[in-house]
PDB file of C-alpha atoms in Angstrom:
ATOM      1  CA  UNK A 203       0.000   0.000   0.000  1.00 53.00           C
ATOM      2  CA  UNK A 204       1.107   3.414  -0.780  1.00 62.00           C
ATOM      3  CA  UNK A 205       1.255   5.953   1.883  1.00 78.00           C
ATOM      4  CA  UNK A 206      -1.261   8.792   2.004  1.00 78.00           C
ATOM      5  CA  UNK A 207       1.576  11.272   1.335  1.00 82.00           C
ATOM      6  CA  UNK A 208       2.555   9.649  -1.957  1.00 90.00           C
ATOM      7  CA  UNK A 209      -1.098   9.559  -3.000  1.00 90.00           C
ATOM      8  CA  UNK A 210      -1.387  13.249  -2.240  1.00 89.00           C
ATOM      9  CA  UNK A 211       1.775  13.935  -4.268  1.00 91.00           C
ATOM     10  CA  UNK A 212       0.426  11.964  -7.234  1.00 91.00           C
ATOM     11  CA  UNK A 213      -2.887  13.765  -6.968  1.00 92.00           C
ATOM     12  CA  UNK A 214      -1.049  17.109  -6.906  1.00 92.00           C
ATOM     13  CA  UNK A 215       1.002  16.111  -9.990  1.00 93.00           C
ATOM     14  CA  UNK A 216      -2.177  15.147 -11.871  1.00 94.00           C
ATOM     15  CA  UNK A 217      -3.772  18.460 -10.940  1.00 94.00           C
ATOM     16  CA  UNK A 218      -0.657  20.389 -12.026  1.00 94.00           C
ATOM     17  CA  UNK A 219      -0.592  18.459 -15.298  1.00 95.00           C
ATOM     18  CA  UNK A 220      -4.287  19.190 -15.935  1.00 96.00           C
ATOM     19  CA  UNK A 221      -3.740  22.890 -15.038  1.00 96.00           C
ATOM     20  CA  UNK A 222      -0.824  23.104 -17.512  1.00 96.00           C
ATOM     21  CA  UNK A 223      -2.936  21.368 -20.131  1.00 95.00           C
ATOM     22  CA  UNK A 224      -5.761  23.855 -19.527  1.00 96.00           C
ATOM     23  CA  UNK A 225      -3.289  26.774 -19.725  1.00 96.00           C
ATOM     24  CA  UNK A 226      -2.110  25.499 -23.110  1.00 96.00           C
ATOM     25  CA  UNK A 227      -5.695  25.255 -24.334  1.00 97.00           C
ATOM     26  CA  UNK A 228      -6.438  28.791 -23.051  1.00 97.00           C
ATOM     27  CA  UNK A 229      -3.357  30.082 -24.936  1.00 97.00           C
ATOM     28  CA  UNK A 230      -4.589  28.373 -28.103  1.00 97.00           C
ATOM     29  CA  UNK A 231      -8.048  29.896 -27.667  1.00 97.00           C
ATOM     30  CA  UNK A 232      -6.520  33.355 -27.061  1.00 97.00           C
ATOM     31  CA  UNK A 233      -4.374  33.008 -30.201  1.00 97.00           C
ATOM     32  CA  UNK A 234      -7.476  32.039 -32.157  1.00 97.00           C
ATOM     33  CA  UNK A 235      -9.396  35.016 -30.730  1.00 97.00           C
ATOM     34  CA  UNK A 236      -6.539  37.392 -31.608  1.00 97.00           C
ATOM     35  CA  UNK A 237      -6.338  35.983 -35.148  1.00 97.00           C
ATOM     36  CA  UNK A 238     -10.097  36.250 -35.485  1.00 97.00           C
ATOM     37  CA  UNK A 239      -9.976  39.867 -34.293  1.00 97.00           C
ATOM     38  CA  UNK A 240      -7.282  40.644 -36.868  1.00 97.00           C
ATOM     39  CA  UNK A 241      -9.425  39.010 -39.561  1.00 97.00           C
ATOM     40  CA  UNK A 242     -12.381  41.173 -38.512  1.00 96.00           C
ATOM     41  CA  UNK A 243     -10.233  44.308 -38.744  1.00 96.00           C
ATOM     42  CA  UNK A 244      -9.041  43.310 -42.215  1.00 96.00           C
ATOM     43  CA  UNK A 245     -12.603  42.564 -43.315  1.00 96.00           C
ATOM     44  CA  UNK A 246     -13.776  45.885 -41.889  1.00 96.00           C
ATOM     45  CA  UNK A 247     -11.155  47.771 -43.872  1.00 96.00           C
ATOM     46  CA  UNK A 248     -12.026  45.764 -47.014  1.00 96.00           C
ATOM     47  CA  UNK A 249     -15.704  46.577 -46.549  1.00 96.00           C
ATOM     48  CA  UNK A 250     -14.876  50.276 -46.108  1.00 95.00           C
ATOM     49  CA  UNK A 251     -12.815  50.229 -49.319  1.00 96.00           C
ATOM     50  CA  UNK A 252     -15.613  48.439 -51.176  1.00 96.00           C
ATOM     51  CA  UNK A 253     -18.146  50.971 -49.901  1.00 96.00           C
ATOM     52  CA  UNK A 254     -15.936  53.801 -51.187  1.00 95.00           C
ATOM     53  CA  UNK A 255     -15.695  52.092 -54.580  1.00 96.00           C
ATOM     54  CA  UNK A 256     -19.461  51.575 -54.685  1.00 96.00           C
ATOM     55  CA  UNK A 257     -20.016  55.251 -53.855  1.00 96.00           C
ATOM     56  CA  UNK A 258     -17.638  56.274 -56.645  1.00 95.00           C
ATOM     57  CA  UNK A 259     -19.347  53.889 -59.074  1.00 96.00           C
ATOM     58  CA  UNK A 260     -22.726  55.216 -58.000  1.00 96.00           C
ATOM     59  CA  UNK A 261     -21.563  58.791 -58.654  1.00 94.00           C
ATOM     60  CA  UNK A 262     -20.232  57.737 -62.065  1.00 95.00           C
ATOM     61  CA  UNK A 263     -23.480  55.920 -62.825  1.00 95.00           C
ATOM     62  CA  UNK A 264     -25.547  58.982 -61.898  1.00 95.00           C
ATOM     63  CA  UNK A 265     -23.322  61.167 -64.086  1.00 93.00           C
ATOM     64  CA  UNK A 266     -23.698  58.663 -66.944  1.00 94.00           C
ATOM     65  CA  UNK A 267     -27.475  58.722 -66.558  1.00 94.00           C
ATOM     66  CA  UNK A 268     -27.454  62.532 -66.521  1.00 93.00           C
ATOM     67  CA  UNK A 269     -25.378  62.610 -69.703  1.00 91.00           C
ATOM     68  CA  UNK A 270     -27.642  59.998 -71.324  1.00 90.00           C
ATOM     69  CA  UNK A 271     -30.675  62.152 -70.511  1.00 89.00           C
ATOM     70  CA  UNK A 272     -28.876  65.196 -71.909  1.00 87.00           C
ATOM     71  CA  UNK A 273     -27.989  63.310 -75.096  1.00 86.00           C
ATOM     72  CA  UNK A 274     -31.578  62.129 -75.502  1.00 86.00           C
ATOM     73  CA  UNK A 275     -32.822  65.678 -74.957  1.00 83.00           C
ATOM     74  CA  UNK A 276     -30.365  67.162 -77.436  1.00 80.00           C
ATOM     75  CA  UNK A 277     -30.777  64.418 -80.022  1.00 81.00           C
ATOM     76  CA  UNK A 278     -34.128  65.804 -81.187  1.00 74.00           C
ATOM     77  CA  UNK A 279     -33.283  69.457 -80.479  1.00 72.00           C
ATOM     78  CA  UNK A 280     -33.497  71.607 -83.599  1.00 72.00           C
ATOM     79  CA  UNK A 281     -32.924  75.079 -82.134  1.00 69.00           C
ATOM     80  CA  UNK A 282     -29.714  77.113 -82.055  1.00 66.00           C
ATOM     81  CA  UNK A 283     -26.793  75.605 -80.204  1.00 63.00           C
ATOM     82  CA  UNK A 284     -24.184  77.655 -78.356  1.00 64.00           C
ATOM     83  CA  UNK A 285     -20.988  75.882 -77.482  1.00 57.00           C
ATOM     84  CA  UNK A 286     -18.870  77.526 -74.791  1.00 60.00           C
ATOM     85  CA  UNK A 287     -16.319  74.772 -74.485  1.00 61.00           C
ATOM     86  CA  UNK A 288     -14.812  74.591 -77.973  1.00 56.00           C
ATOM     87  CA  UNK A 289     -12.088  77.271 -78.099  1.00 62.00           C
ATOM     88  CA  UNK A 290     -11.423  77.045 -81.841  1.00 59.00           C
ATOM     89  CA  UNK A 291     -13.267  78.682 -84.718  1.00 60.00           C
ATOM     90  CA  UNK A 292     -15.868  76.549 -86.406  1.00 58.00           C
ATOM     91  CA  UNK A 293     -14.579  76.659 -89.973  1.00 58.00           C
ATOM     92  CA  UNK A 294     -16.115  73.570 -91.482  1.00 54.00           C
ATOM     93  CA  UNK A 295     -18.484  70.802 -90.612  1.00 59.00           C
ATOM     94  CA  UNK A 296     -16.676  67.650 -89.636  1.00 60.00           C
ATOM     95  CA  UNK A 297     -16.522  64.906 -87.101  1.00 60.00           C
ATOM     96  CA  UNK A 298     -14.923  65.003 -83.699  1.00 57.00           C
ATOM     97  CA  UNK A 299     -12.166  62.778 -85.070  1.00 51.00           C
ATOM     98  CA  UNK A 300     -11.119  65.677 -87.299  1.00 60.00           C
ATOM     99  CA  UNK A 301     -10.857  68.153 -84.421  1.00 60.00           C
ATOM    100  CA  UNK A 302      -7.111  68.476 -84.894  1.00 62.00           C
ATOM    101  CA  UNK A 303      -7.866  70.363 -88.135  1.00 63.00           C
ATOM    102  CA  UNK A 304      -9.145  73.309 -86.115  1.00 61.00           C
ATOM    103  CA  UNK A 305      -5.958  73.310 -84.067  1.00 61.00           C
ATOM    104  CA  UNK A 306      -3.843  73.335 -87.209  1.00 66.00           C
ATOM    105  CA  UNK A 307      -5.963  76.133 -88.686  1.00 66.00           C
ATOM    106  CA  UNK A 308      -5.633  78.148 -85.496  1.00 64.00           C
ATOM    107  CA  UNK A 309      -1.864  77.881 -85.705  1.00 62.00           C
ATOM    108  CA  UNK A 310      -1.768  80.124 -88.771  1.00 50.00           C
ATOM    109  CA  UNK A 311      -0.797  77.456 -91.288  1.00 45.00           C
ATOM    110  CA  UNK A 312      -1.914  78.318 -94.813  1.00 45.00           C
ATOM    111  CA  UNK A 313      -2.084  74.740 -95.984  1.00 47.00           C
ATOM    112  CA  UNK A 314      -3.597  71.863 -94.092  1.00 47.00           C
ATOM    113  CA  UNK A 315      -1.513  68.728 -93.975  1.00 53.00           C
ATOM    114  CA  UNK A 316      -3.770  65.723 -93.832  1.00 50.00           C
ATOM    115  CA  UNK A 317      -2.347  62.263 -93.223  1.00 52.00           C
ATOM    116  CA  UNK A 318      -2.262  60.065 -96.308  1.00 57.00           C
ATOM    117  CA  UNK A 319      -4.723  57.677 -94.685  1.00 55.00           C
ATOM    118  CA  UNK A 320      -7.514  60.263 -95.178  1.00 50.00           C
ATOM    119  CA  UNK A 321      -9.399  60.430 -98.480  1.00 51.00           C
ATOM    120  CA  UNK A 322      -8.427  63.245-100.857  1.00 51.00           C
ATOM    121  CA  UNK A 323     -11.635  65.208-100.217  1.00 49.00           C
ATOM    122  CA  UNK A 324     -10.287  66.077 -96.738  1.00 47.00           C
ATOM    123  CA  UNK A 325      -7.410  68.101 -98.212  1.00 47.00           C
ATOM    124  CA  UNK A 326      -8.484  71.696 -97.582  1.00 48.00           C
ATOM    125  CA  UNK A 327      -6.666  74.647 -99.143  1.00 46.00           C
ATOM    126  CA  UNK A 328      -7.151  77.915 -97.283  1.00 44.00           C
ATOM    127  CA  UNK A 329      -7.386  81.116 -99.237  1.00 43.00           C
ATOM    128  CA  UNK A 330      -4.410  83.408 -98.760  1.00 43.00           C
ATOM    129  CA  UNK A 331      -6.592  86.325 -97.598  1.00 44.00           C
ATOM    130  CA  UNK A 332      -8.083  84.257 -94.777  1.00 46.00           C
ATOM    131  CA  UNK A 333      -6.574  85.227 -91.448  1.00 47.00           C
ATOM    132  CA  UNK A 334      -6.769  82.114 -89.321  1.00 47.00           C
ATOM    133  CA  UNK A 335      -4.924  83.543 -86.355  1.00 47.00           C
ATOM    134  CA  UNK A 336      -7.701  86.047 -85.676  1.00 47.00           C
ATOM    135  CA  UNK A 337     -10.965  84.582 -84.507  1.00 47.00           C
ATOM    136  CA  UNK A 338     -14.358  86.105 -85.013  1.00 46.00           C
ATOM    137  CA  UNK A 339     -15.641  87.875 -81.905  1.00 45.00           C
ATOM    138  CA  UNK A 340     -18.721  85.654 -82.022  1.00 47.00           C
ATOM    139  CA  UNK A 341     -16.624  82.530 -81.744  1.00 46.00           C
ATOM    140  CA  UNK A 342     -14.315  83.804 -79.015  1.00 46.00           C
ATOM    141  CA  UNK A 343     -15.118  82.523 -75.555  1.00 46.00           C
ATOM    142  CA  UNK A 344     -12.926  84.265 -72.993  1.00 48.00           C
ATOM    143  CA  UNK A 345     -12.168  82.286 -69.891  1.00 51.00           C
ATOM    144  CA  UNK A 346     -11.920  85.283 -67.580  1.00 49.00           C
ATOM    145  CA  UNK A 347     -14.767  86.371 -65.367  1.00 52.00           C
ATOM    146  CA  UNK A 348     -16.685  89.551 -66.167  1.00 52.00           C
ATOM    147  CA  UNK A 349     -15.250  91.319 -63.090  1.00 53.00           C
ATOM    148  CA  UNK A 350     -11.711  90.737 -64.409  1.00 55.00           C
ATOM    149  CA  UNK A 351     -12.729  92.169 -67.793  1.00 54.00           C
ATOM    150  CA  UNK A 352     -14.194  95.274 -66.144  1.00 55.00           C
ATOM    151  CA  UNK A 353     -10.983  95.792 -64.178  1.00 56.00           C
ATOM    152  CA  UNK A 354      -8.882  95.453 -67.321  1.00 58.00           C
ATOM    153  CA  UNK A 355     -11.086  97.822 -69.330  1.00 56.00           C
ATOM    154  CA  UNK A 356     -10.913 100.412 -66.512  1.00 56.00           C
ATOM    155  CA  UNK A 357      -7.099 100.455 -66.794  1.00 52.00           C
TER     156      UNK A 357
END
């Protein structure tokens, strides 16, 4: 028979072993909780970034819808059109793809150089008495405010 002291020592060793085992399990659970918390923080930041992207896409979509409505409105419009954004004289009717022609004409060149890939009907000869560097006052759209113009005219 074992003495009651040795039984108590064995019992204490078993309890210490079970306590150490429980401490190890608690550490594992804490590590899992910390990792889970980090995952939640990462997900939260991802969700915030996605929300920002959705807001930007929503703004772009609203702008696209506004422009679509404007295009539909202007498609059947037959009244006069005033364009304040095109800073070059409107010399001929053409497509937007030929917009560089207006830039060349504004530069004061007397002959338009058209790439050889264009058909021959796009070759435009300007008359020598046409002053392309001076725009008509009806086609000029100054970018200064009216208060700046008043100050300059007062000088």
